[in-house]
């Protein structure tokens, strides 16, 4: 192979590469949940009746409320990027803080929701649950594992966004270098998308 | 991104082995984000695990020398084949070529100074190390090493009292390490190719690493979640797989193989890349059917994700499932066939020099063909019912994983060693060792095909006397392999310290970019980024001969 | 090779666009909850999943700026989704035709 | 090598034979070509190589021929499998229970044994159950193998064509004594079988598996 040499090729920042890397990583998250959606679909297919009954125990109101919270937090996340692009640093920080607050709201709701279930004796391995038909055991198994893993992602997301806020404060993230914030945003939106599917699949089975 | 460009060209000029960065001594290695140093970190840690895994293999062979107890009790045997499988798969063949040679050479082959995310790259090595340590820990903790087989089939993996959880977490973490490598490579190939290097000017090993990286990204998370769920099942008893609670253990197997079948292509594709790289160099001519080889890598990655349930033909799937998966398994053999034929065709009218790397490559083609063809036999439904879970399978996968990927790894090591270290090993010795490896390998595994067809199940501590003759031959094979493997490592280690110095850029007469830069490479590979104008493997002087011949 | 120089993405939407998308998402959530009460029989799940897919599409294209990224990104997303979908389809070649428990 | 003794052995062995012949053919082809090229175009003999870039006709040929061959292989395997998956009616049905690490067999009349007795030339259906973990019922000489799961139903069937005594193995890893989950299947003439089945006392030839233990259990395993 013949090669001609160029002088002074310098290494430069490549935001497209950073975003590409983030997207690729998101695929792994997608498939992590994908594996569980596979489980869900199979068991729902093999135990339609039990799933139907079990879903009645979930509180649609809390579920809907949480969906609204998460969608709104996605909005504020997107807005914080729009703000930093327009050099509105303070506004961007405010939006990030709102996002974090909403995420907390989501977790608090989840806490009460899970708490109520535990109170009724519905948790993995409990006698109440074990006395139910196997489809219901599977439903609640999936419910805890999937929303639990999702909740874990929300918590991780909060930590990441908190870091972004600090970075924005310290001008590490600026109007012409905000790819970190974009990456955090991508992650947060993915968490949102997962919930968009979890919600109807668990709360809205009729 | 990469190191700041404050270094003057002079400082950049020094070999990556001598380069002094922010840290010195051992930290200069452990904290280095240089892709070449990370590649070497992987090489060292991988070799350690290889030796551990191989020792377990050797001990299993000793145990199987005679029926009944030879050297260990059944519990030990069960743990040993589990550890052997886990170490060989998750710590050796899956990371294997991409982590060592991919890290070291991928950026060089595409004319880049480093990978896209050097720090992520280092992180992935640390994850690998942590995963490896956890695997070792699972041996040492009270309770004893896991005894489930590397497949962790439920319900046994939920019932046994051994340290399954550390082993699961080890595999989980190693999965993440593998994912990060994949993310890095896809981005690197997309964003960092030197000017002029369009897709069809990339060396073939880059194509196969690229295809591999996609499989790593897409398939690995599935096993991550699946193994996590086994742990959850053990700890909380949620019942997602446990039949006692209504779960379906067959679904576990589906999820396990959705990853683990594509994983076999994570293992073999990079080795195929190495083969495509080495053959033109030692045949001293252009590769035959460049595009077909490149595209077949993509095809393998694609079809590879469609055949997973051929591991479950006796598990009681629906007939439709059996039909589809058997049919697709047949199809996946075709791109491999295309590769093999193109490699053989590349020898035609070449000028073949049988150096050690070439010997390993030829053995690769032979052994991979045996492994692949028996793989196709296993894809045939009625045949698989007979040979499933027998030593026929064991022979198949050692032929592809050890005879294929393993030999590909050894070929790569012999091929790139002088470039990586600027030292040359003893070539004569290397050739002799090769023959011992070749003979030992085939003696070790071929008898397993025969006894497998006759009905010798796998994961058997003990067996009927009629199979002993095959076991004895097989164990003798492992005794030939022992000295060979020792000598091979010995040869390299000796060369590192006392070997002849190599400063020549191009020891073998290759045409890809790594042979155009200093030996060993300088810190950031290229003083100036090259502009690529031609496809690899041109060997232009051969072309001239052809034309003059035709003119006559 | 993809264009190398662009660091400043044109991933710029006005605040208004984001608000509109948010409104649409909230409306769709409302619809999916409302519709869940009605029994469409077999297509109930399909409706819920269709609405969820529309919501996902909005998030992907606008919030996640997929619309303004280069084509490569869209191909990537396609590949990942395809892989997931194929896994579902092939898995159901087994489960659709058998009862094991 | 082709010594199967059930109704399935013929089709399975045919599929095996065909795939084996094709495999050997390609393996020999590739190996011979490699060796021939290495000798003929050795650097000493042929110091100057000639480039041959590609040949589309050749590529198509070596894609199409293997494709056709593997499709034939698939078909042989599929038809053989279908036979095994169609459980016949009017067969002798035996309930098989697997547990760590032994088999037990229950006949229609309630008789229970540790090793399996069947009549020759008669369809026999096995309903497979497990009470703990996965096992697999494997009779190499009959070319049958089926995994056995707790809480799930599986069936296998066969029609033995020769009297005699054959091995049953457990082919799915099931823990400590997986390799000792061996037993025997005895194929007898119909009359002999009926006599055995209906005699309350043990058949003179019958021995409990725990006595036969083809391989002696080591002490540690007991
Ligand atoms: C590097 C790893 C690797 C590779 C590359 C392969 C490649 C293949 N494997 Fe293998 N396989 C394993 C690793 C691998 N396998 C492992 C680890 C297991 C066991 C896991 C366990 O249970 O523990 C296994 C098990 C396994 C099974 C399950 C057996 C069972 O448990 O019952 C099957 C069944 O179909 C199978 C098939 C195949 C096929 C069709 C290919 C194909 O890709 C092969 C294609 C190659 C060729 C066909 C050869 C070259 C071509 C020619 C020479 C041209 C002529 C060709 C034709 C005419 C067809 N493999
Ligand atoms: C790349 C993967 C890989 C490699 C390289 C090997 C290498 C070897 N394996 Fe394999 N093996 C697997 C992957 C691999 N294996 C997997 C995945 C399984 C399935 C596990 C399961 O069922 O869950 C398996 C299972 C398996 C079995 C089946 C166990 C059973 O079903 O009962 C056997 C039996 O012989 C075996 C033997 C060997 C041997 C002898 C080697 C030889 O390579 C060893 C060659 C080398 C030497 C013989 C010695 C070199 C020694 C040193 C350098 C150190 C020397 C130390 C001393 C002499 C004390 N392996
Ligand atoms: Cu029972 Cu193995
Ligand atoms: Cu496979």
PDB file of C-alpha atoms and ligand atoms in Angstrom, chain B residues 257 260-262 264-265 307-311 329 396, ligand 4:
ATOM      1  CA  UNK B 257     -28.158 -19.146  23.728  1.00  0.00           C
ATOM      2  CA  UNK B 260     -23.989 -17.667  23.547  1.00  0.00           C
ATOM      3  CA  UNK B 261     -24.462 -18.748  20.016  1.00  0.00           C
ATOM      4  CA  UNK B 262     -23.551 -15.329  18.584  1.00  0.00           C
ATOM      5  CA  UNK B 264     -19.108 -18.277  19.142  1.00  0.00           C
ATOM      6  CA  UNK B 265     -18.842 -15.872  16.243  1.00  0.00           C
ATOM      7  CA  UNK B 307     -29.658 -19.962  14.972  1.00  0.00           C
ATOM      8  CA  UNK B 308     -29.329 -20.058  18.734  1.00  0.00           C
ATOM      9  CA  UNK B 309     -31.841 -22.799  19.447  1.00  0.00           C
ATOM     10  CA  UNK B 310     -29.784 -25.462  17.681  1.00  0.00           C
ATOM     11  CA  UNK B 311     -28.376 -26.058  21.151  1.00  0.00           C
ATOM     12  CA  UNK B 329     -28.156 -23.397  11.065  1.00  0.00           C
ATOM     13  CA  UNK B 396     -16.707 -30.027  17.760  1.00  0.00           C
TER      14      UNK B 396
HETATM   15 CU1  LIG E   4     -24.407 -22.524  18.389  1.00  0.00          CU
END
